[in-house]
Amino acid sequence: MTQHSRDLSRRRLLFGGAALSAGVVLAGCTSNEEAPTAAQTKAAATGGNSEPGKKVTIGFSAPAADHGWIAAITNNAKAQAAAYSDVELKSVEAGADAAAQRAALSTLISQKPDVIVLLPHDGKELNAFGLEAMKAGIPVVNLDRAFPDAKAYRLQIKGDNYGMGVAAATYIVEELKKKGVSNPIIGEIPGIDSLELTQERSKGFADTLASYGFKVANRRPAEFTADSGQQAATGLFQALPKMDALWNHDDDQGIGVLAAINQANRKEFLMVGGAGSKKAIEDIQADNTVLKATVTYSPSMASSAISLARLIGQGKGMSDLVELQVPKEIVLASETITKENASDYLKLGF
């Protein structure tokens, strides 16, 4: 485990890339498949908390997608549930926006599942649902996009958004130092700017650059899609005719960013991605584009959310911890994937 700290008074955990024997595993993403991966099957079949117990019905909802990070979230959740003989997963459609998801989720409460795992369209807008479900006695596992009210969830599990920015900036600074660049021109292509997670990522990036006396020269938001990434990159390149480094927050939109790079024939800078898609890791490993690194934000968190929801439903804690209950918050550490370690992370790519 690359980073693991425990503060018992706050009941908060930081996880790197390792599993706990309670069945919490940062399993490999399943792409468009829903069959359990080897890691998921192992997590459900190795004794202790993994032994079959009380039947647990888990309600699940996440925004719809047929590819990329969001699709991997749903596929991982379904695969992890399928690896347990004592788990039944009931999925509800999230709809096109927060309002539609809220309406769909109302049916879940009436069905009275043991636990609900929810990746909301928007954490702030779905906070009221979390409060309603918790008040009805249904524990909520808040996945990724955070509810602002701690009373709206039993467990919150998410990636380290601020840490992504820190990791991206740290890599860029180290590489620019090697090249002897003292006054760099740095660009940034975030995702959806209204989301708190995007704001946290940008803050981590800006704060870390500032600690070295650097700053972002131009910033063009995209929307986590290839088309929006290409459009944002095109505008960025027009604003910055020369650039030393670029952080693109999301590898899905990075497909469009790379397309814009090729179209503009811009190769003078290095680029860092975000999340850790299989395509990005392969490109980094091949070392034939400007993309030299990506910082992780793995959809394997959905696998862990299902495992933890199962334990909550069974009234169990995590067997590697002294406490009798599952912690209140879990944040997954963001790690940096480069050519040197790409082969280790390829199995986790989505």
Short mmCIF file of C-alpha atoms in Angstrom, two decimals:
data_model
loop_
_atom_site.label_atom_id
_atom_site.label_comp_id
_atom_site.label_asym_id
_atom_site.label_seq_id
_atom_site.Cartn_x
_atom_site.Cartn_y
_atom_site.Cartn_z
CA MET A 1 0.00 0.00 0.00
CA THR A 2 1.53 3.25 -1.09
CA GLN A 3 -0.37 5.50 1.29
CA HIS A 4 -2.34 4.50 4.35
CA SER A 5 -3.12 6.67 7.33
CA ARG A 6 -5.66 6.07 10.06
CA ASP A 7 -7.18 8.69 12.32
CA LEU A 8 -9.40 6.82 14.75
CA SER A 9 -11.07 9.97 16.08
CA ARG A 10 -12.34 10.90 12.60
CA ARG A 11 -12.69 7.32 11.35
CA ARG A 12 -11.17 8.28 8.01
CA LEU A 13 -9.01 6.01 5.85
CA LEU A 14 -6.70 6.69 2.95
CA PHE A 15 -6.11 3.79 0.61
CA GLY A 16 -3.49 3.34 -2.09
CA GLY A 17 -3.72 0.36 -4.41
CA ALA A 18 -4.00 -2.54 -2.00
CA ALA A 19 -6.87 -4.63 -0.66
CA LEU A 20 -8.04 -5.27 2.88
CA SER A 21 -8.89 -8.81 3.88
CA ALA A 22 -12.44 -7.74 4.68
CA GLY A 23 -13.18 -8.18 1.00
CA VAL A 24 -12.50 -4.56 0.10
CA VAL A 25 -10.52 -4.79 -3.10
CA LEU A 26 -9.47 -2.22 -5.63
CA ALA A 27 -10.31 -4.61 -8.41
CA GLY A 28 -9.43 -4.29 -12.07
CA CYS A 29 -11.98 -2.45 -14.19
CA THR A 30 -14.17 -4.67 -16.28
CA SER A 31 -14.65 -2.41 -19.31
CA ASN A 32 -17.89 -3.55 -20.97
CA GLU A 33 -17.95 -6.93 -19.24
CA GLU A 34 -19.87 -7.71 -16.06
CA ALA A 35 -18.28 -11.05 -15.18
CA PRO A 36 -16.24 -10.91 -11.95
CA THR A 37 -12.54 -10.33 -12.43
CA ALA A 38 -10.02 -12.64 -10.78
CA ALA A 39 -9.45 -10.05 -8.06
CA GLN A 40 -13.17 -9.70 -7.42
CA THR A 41 -13.69 -13.46 -7.24
CA LYS A 42 -10.74 -13.80 -4.88
CA ALA A 43 -12.15 -11.06 -2.66
CA ALA A 44 -15.38 -13.00 -2.32
CA ALA A 45 -13.82 -16.39 -1.62
CA THR A 46 -10.94 -16.11 0.82
CA GLY A 47 -12.41 -16.63 4.28
CA GLY A 48 -13.21 -14.20 7.10
CA ASN A 49 -15.76 -11.61 6.08
CA SER A 50 -15.83 -13.12 2.61
CA GLU A 51 -17.62 -16.24 3.85
CA PRO A 52 -21.33 -16.25 2.88
CA GLY A 53 -23.53 -14.63 5.51
CA LYS A 54 -26.82 -12.81 5.81
CA LYS A 55 -28.43 -12.07 2.44
CA VAL A 56 -28.00 -8.39 1.57
CA THR A 57 -30.04 -6.50 -1.02
CA ILE A 58 -28.11 -3.53 -2.39
CA GLY A 59 -29.82 -0.78 -4.39
CA PHE A 60 -27.55 0.85 -6.95
CA SER A 61 -27.69 3.94 -9.15
CA ALA A 62 -25.11 5.75 -11.29
CA PRO A 63 -25.34 7.98 -14.38
CA ALA A 64 -25.77 5.98 -17.58
CA ALA A 65 -22.90 5.51 -20.02
CA ASP A 66 -21.86 2.87 -22.55
CA HIS A 67 -18.13 3.51 -22.34
CA GLY A 68 -15.43 5.15 -20.29
CA TRP A 69 -15.14 5.84 -16.58
CA ILE A 70 -18.84 5.98 -15.70
CA ALA A 71 -19.55 2.74 -17.59
CA ALA A 72 -16.71 1.07 -15.70
CA ILE A 73 -18.29 2.20 -12.41
CA THR A 74 -21.54 0.36 -13.19
CA ASN A 75 -19.80 -2.68 -14.67
CA ASN A 76 -17.51 -3.00 -11.66
CA ALA A 77 -20.43 -2.71 -9.23
CA LYS A 78 -22.39 -5.44 -11.03
CA ALA A 79 -19.35 -7.70 -11.27
CA GLN A 80 -18.48 -7.31 -7.61
CA ALA A 81 -22.05 -8.07 -6.55
CA ALA A 82 -22.06 -11.16 -8.77
CA ALA A 83 -18.95 -12.43 -6.97
CA TYR A 84 -20.92 -12.74 -3.70
CA SER A 85 -23.54 -15.47 -3.26
CA ASP A 86 -25.21 -13.47 -0.48
CA VAL A 87 -25.69 -10.21 -2.42
CA GLU A 88 -28.62 -9.20 -4.63
CA LEU A 89 -28.11 -6.01 -6.64
CA LYS A 90 -31.10 -3.91 -7.68
CA SER A 91 -30.17 -1.20 -10.18
CA VAL A 92 -32.32 1.80 -11.05
CA GLU A 93 -31.81 4.06 -14.04
CA ALA A 94 -30.24 7.40 -13.18
CA GLY A 95 -31.87 9.33 -16.03
CA ALA A 96 -30.36 12.31 -17.79
CA ASP A 97 -29.90 14.62 -14.81
CA ALA A 98 -30.14 14.95 -11.04
CA ALA A 99 -33.92 15.50 -11.08
CA ALA A 100 -34.53 12.32 -13.08
CA GLN A 101 -32.21 10.33 -10.83
CA ARG A 102 -33.98 11.66 -7.75
CA ALA A 103 -37.34 10.50 -9.11
CA ALA A 104 -35.99 7.05 -9.95
CA LEU A 105 -34.38 6.68 -6.54
CA SER A 106 -37.72 7.21 -4.78
CA THR A 107 -38.72 3.74 -5.97
CA LEU A 108 -35.69 2.27 -4.21
CA ILE A 109 -36.77 3.53 -0.80
CA SER A 110 -40.19 1.93 -1.24
CA GLN A 111 -38.48 -1.39 -2.04
CA LYS A 112 -36.54 -1.15 1.25
CA PRO A 113 -33.13 -2.54 0.26
CA ASP A 114 -30.63 -3.19 3.03
CA VAL A 115 -28.15 -0.64 1.66
CA ILE A 116 -28.07 1.86 -1.23
CA VAL A 117 -24.90 2.56 -3.24
CA LEU A 118 -25.25 5.84 -5.11
CA LEU A 119 -23.07 7.78 -7.52
CA PRO A 120 -25.15 10.94 -7.96
CA HIS A 121 -25.30 13.16 -11.03
CA ASP A 122 -24.54 15.96 -8.57
CA GLY A 123 -23.80 15.43 -4.89
CA LYS A 124 -25.33 18.71 -3.74
CA GLU A 125 -28.57 18.17 -5.64
CA LEU A 126 -28.99 14.57 -4.43
CA ASN A 127 -28.05 15.34 -0.82
CA ALA A 128 -31.74 15.48 0.15
CA PHE A 129 -32.25 11.93 -1.11
CA GLY A 130 -29.38 10.70 1.04
CA LEU A 131 -30.95 12.34 4.08
CA GLU A 132 -34.35 10.80 3.23
CA ALA A 133 -32.93 7.29 2.82
CA MET A 134 -30.88 7.49 6.01
CA LYS A 135 -33.93 8.77 7.91
CA ALA A 136 -35.86 5.76 6.57
CA GLY A 137 -33.23 3.48 8.09
CA ILE A 138 -31.47 2.58 4.83
CA PRO A 139 -27.69 3.11 5.00
CA VAL A 140 -26.34 5.03 2.00
CA VAL A 141 -22.91 4.49 0.45
CA ASN A 142 -22.12 7.77 -1.31
CA LEU A 143 -19.81 7.00 -4.22
CA ASP A 144 -17.47 9.56 -5.84
CA ARG A 145 -19.54 12.77 -6.09
CA ALA A 146 -19.84 13.80 -2.48
CA PHE A 147 -22.91 14.74 -0.48
CA PRO A 148 -22.08 17.91 1.49
CA ASP A 149 -24.00 16.73 4.57
CA ALA A 150 -22.38 13.90 6.56
CA LYS A 151 -25.84 12.87 7.81
CA ALA A 152 -26.79 11.99 4.21
CA TYR A 153 -24.51 8.93 4.08
CA ARG A 154 -23.33 6.02 6.20
CA LEU A 155 -20.15 5.74 4.13
CA GLN A 156 -18.56 8.05 1.62
CA ILE A 157 -15.97 6.54 -0.72
CA LYS A 158 -14.26 8.64 -3.36
CA GLY A 159 -11.01 9.40 -5.09
CA ASP A 160 -8.58 12.03 -3.86
CA ASN A 161 -9.46 14.90 -6.20
CA TYR A 162 -7.18 17.43 -4.55
CA GLY A 163 -4.46 14.77 -4.55
CA MET A 164 -4.87 14.28 -8.30
CA GLY A 165 -3.95 17.92 -8.83
CA VAL A 166 -1.03 17.62 -6.45
CA ALA A 167 0.26 14.50 -8.22
CA ALA A 168 -0.11 16.02 -11.71
CA ALA A 169 1.64 19.25 -10.72
CA THR A 170 4.42 17.42 -8.90
CA TYR A 171 5.20 15.29 -11.96
CA ILE A 172 5.16 18.33 -14.26
CA VAL A 173 7.45 20.34 -11.98
CA GLU A 174 9.93 17.47 -11.70
CA GLU A 175 10.04 16.97 -15.47
CA LEU A 176 10.43 20.70 -16.19
CA LYS A 177 13.28 20.88 -13.71
CA LYS A 178 15.05 18.09 -15.60
CA LYS A 179 14.72 20.16 -18.77
CA GLY A 180 15.95 23.31 -17.05
CA VAL A 181 12.70 25.22 -17.66
CA SER A 182 12.47 27.97 -15.04
CA ASN A 183 9.52 30.03 -16.30
CA PRO A 184 7.12 27.49 -17.83
CA ILE A 185 3.90 28.06 -19.74
CA ILE A 186 1.41 25.58 -18.29
CA GLY A 187 -2.06 24.82 -19.64
CA GLU A 188 -4.98 23.02 -17.98
CA ILE A 189 -8.06 21.27 -19.36
CA PRO A 190 -10.39 20.38 -16.47
CA GLY A 191 -13.69 18.53 -16.66
CA ILE A 192 -17.11 19.95 -15.79
CA ASP A 193 -16.27 23.14 -13.93
CA SER A 194 -19.44 23.28 -11.83
CA LEU A 195 -18.61 20.00 -10.08
CA GLU A 196 -16.88 20.21 -6.71
CA LEU A 197 -14.52 17.40 -7.71
CA THR A 198 -13.25 19.47 -10.66
CA GLN A 199 -12.73 22.47 -8.42
CA GLU A 200 -10.78 20.35 -5.92
CA ARG A 201 -8.55 18.97 -8.69
CA SER A 202 -7.77 22.43 -10.03
CA LYS A 203 -7.05 23.73 -6.53
CA GLY A 204 -4.59 20.90 -5.85
CA PHE A 205 -2.90 21.64 -9.16
CA ALA A 206 -2.72 25.42 -8.64
CA ASP A 207 -1.61 25.15 -5.00
CA THR A 208 1.23 22.79 -5.85
CA LEU A 209 2.42 24.84 -8.82
CA ALA A 210 2.34 27.97 -6.66
CA SER A 211 4.59 26.32 -4.08
CA TYR A 212 7.25 26.20 -6.80
CA GLY A 213 6.54 29.72 -8.06
CA PHE A 214 4.62 28.49 -11.13
CA LYS A 215 1.03 29.09 -12.28
CA VAL A 216 -1.50 28.04 -14.93
CA ALA A 217 -1.24 30.30 -17.98
CA ASN A 218 -4.59 29.30 -19.51
CA ARG A 219 -7.43 26.99 -18.51
CA ARG A 220 -10.18 25.65 -20.81
CA PRO A 221 -12.88 23.40 -19.24
CA ALA A 222 -14.26 20.37 -21.09
CA GLU A 223 -17.08 17.96 -20.13
CA PHE A 224 -15.42 14.55 -19.69
CA THR A 225 -16.08 13.62 -23.33
CA ALA A 226 -13.75 13.26 -26.32
CA ASP A 227 -15.61 15.89 -28.36
CA SER A 228 -15.50 18.46 -25.59
CA GLY A 229 -11.83 17.66 -24.96
CA GLN A 230 -10.97 18.31 -28.59
CA GLN A 231 -12.90 21.60 -28.56
CA ALA A 232 -11.29 22.78 -25.31
CA ALA A 233 -7.80 21.85 -26.51
CA THR A 234 -8.28 23.68 -29.81
CA GLY A 235 -9.18 26.85 -27.92
CA LEU A 236 -6.25 26.40 -25.55
CA PHE A 237 -3.76 26.01 -28.40
CA GLN A 238 -5.03 29.18 -30.02
CA ALA A 239 -4.56 31.06 -26.74
CA LEU A 240 -1.11 29.58 -26.09
CA PRO A 241 1.02 29.35 -29.26
CA LYS A 242 3.78 27.86 -27.11
CA MET A 243 3.41 25.62 -24.08
CA ASP A 244 5.72 23.62 -21.82
CA ALA A 245 3.21 21.37 -20.03
CA LEU A 246 -0.49 20.51 -19.99
CA TRP A 247 -2.69 18.75 -17.44
CA ASN A 248 -5.85 17.23 -18.85
CA HIS A 249 -8.02 16.07 -15.93
CA ASP A 250 -9.71 13.13 -17.62
CA ASP A 251 -8.43 10.40 -19.94
CA ASP A 252 -11.80 9.99 -21.68
CA GLN A 253 -11.76 13.61 -22.82
CA GLY A 254 -8.03 13.14 -23.40
CA ILE A 255 -8.84 11.18 -26.56
CA GLY A 256 -10.16 14.43 -28.03
CA VAL A 257 -7.26 16.42 -26.59
CA LEU A 258 -4.77 14.15 -28.35
CA ALA A 259 -6.76 14.46 -31.57
CA ALA A 260 -6.50 18.25 -31.34
CA ILE A 261 -2.78 17.96 -30.64
CA ASN A 262 -2.27 15.93 -33.79
CA GLN A 263 -4.47 18.25 -35.82
CA ALA A 264 -2.53 21.32 -34.67
CA ASN A 265 0.80 19.48 -34.88
CA ARG A 266 1.70 20.62 -31.37
CA LYS A 267 4.43 18.43 -29.89
CA GLU A 268 6.54 20.93 -27.94
CA PHE A 269 5.06 20.16 -24.50
CA LEU A 270 4.51 17.22 -22.16
CA MET A 271 1.03 16.19 -21.08
CA VAL A 272 -0.34 14.50 -17.95
CA GLY A 273 -3.74 12.80 -18.00
CA GLY A 274 -6.20 11.84 -15.29
CA ALA A 275 -8.10 8.74 -14.07
CA GLY A 276 -6.01 5.95 -15.65
CA SER A 277 -7.80 4.61 -18.73
CA LYS A 278 -6.38 1.58 -20.49
CA LYS A 279 -5.82 3.61 -23.67
CA ALA A 280 -3.90 6.29 -21.78
CA ILE A 281 -1.73 3.72 -20.02
CA GLU A 282 -0.98 2.01 -23.34
CA ASP A 283 -0.01 5.36 -24.89
CA ILE A 284 2.26 6.13 -21.94
CA GLN A 285 3.85 2.71 -22.22
CA ALA A 286 4.42 3.13 -25.98
CA ASP A 287 5.94 6.59 -25.36
CA ASN A 288 5.06 7.90 -28.82
CA THR A 289 2.80 10.86 -27.92
CA VAL A 290 3.08 13.94 -25.70
CA LEU A 291 1.19 12.01 -23.00
CA LYS A 292 3.89 10.98 -20.51
CA ALA A 293 1.90 10.27 -17.33
CA THR A 294 -1.59 10.00 -15.87
CA VAL A 295 -2.75 10.31 -12.26
CA THR A 296 -5.18 7.69 -11.00
CA TYR A 297 -8.83 8.05 -10.12
CA SER A 298 -9.90 4.47 -10.54
CA PRO A 299 -13.50 3.32 -11.10
CA SER A 300 -12.51 0.24 -9.10
CA MET A 301 -13.92 2.27 -6.17
CA ALA A 302 -17.33 0.90 -7.22
CA SER A 303 -16.13 -2.64 -6.50
CA SER A 304 -15.02 -1.54 -3.05
CA ALA A 305 -18.33 0.28 -2.49
CA ILE A 306 -20.27 -2.94 -3.08
CA SER A 307 -17.99 -4.94 -0.77
CA LEU A 308 -18.37 -2.33 1.95
CA ALA A 309 -22.13 -2.05 1.45
CA ARG A 310 -22.33 -5.82 1.97
CA LEU A 311 -20.45 -5.54 5.26
CA ILE A 312 -22.66 -2.67 6.40
CA GLY A 313 -25.77 -4.71 5.55
CA GLN A 314 -24.41 -7.64 7.54
CA GLY A 315 -23.42 -5.47 10.49
CA LYS A 316 -19.74 -6.34 10.12
CA GLY A 317 -16.55 -4.32 10.29
CA MET A 318 -13.37 -4.65 8.23
CA SER A 319 -11.29 -7.54 9.50
CA ASP A 320 -7.96 -5.71 9.27
CA LEU A 321 -9.24 -2.95 11.57
CA VAL A 322 -9.92 -3.06 15.30
CA GLU A 323 -13.21 -1.15 15.01
CA LEU A 324 -16.42 -3.17 14.82
CA GLN A 325 -17.99 -1.14 12.01
CA VAL A 326 -17.03 0.01 8.53
CA PRO A 327 -15.43 3.51 8.61
CA LYS A 328 -17.39 6.65 7.79
CA GLU A 329 -15.12 7.92 4.99
CA ILE A 330 -12.65 6.34 2.58
CA VAL A 331 -10.48 8.32 0.17
CA LEU A 332 -8.45 6.49 -2.48
CA ALA A 333 -4.95 7.90 -2.99
CA SER A 334 -4.06 9.22 -6.45
CA GLU A 335 -0.95 7.58 -7.89
CA THR A 336 1.18 8.59 -10.85
CA ILE A 337 1.49 6.22 -13.80
CA THR A 338 4.55 6.66 -16.00
CA LYS A 339 6.36 4.59 -18.62
CA GLU A 340 8.37 2.98 -15.83
CA ASN A 341 5.37 1.52 -13.97
CA ALA A 342 2.69 1.41 -16.68
CA SER A 343 2.80 -2.39 -16.93
CA ASP A 344 1.82 -2.66 -13.25
CA TYR A 345 -1.28 -0.52 -13.72
CA LEU A 346 -2.46 -1.77 -17.10
CA LYS A 347 -4.72 -4.39 -15.52
CA LEU A 348 -6.55 -1.61 -13.66
CA GLY A 349 -7.21 0.45 -16.79
CA PHE A 350 -10.81 0.93 -17.88
#
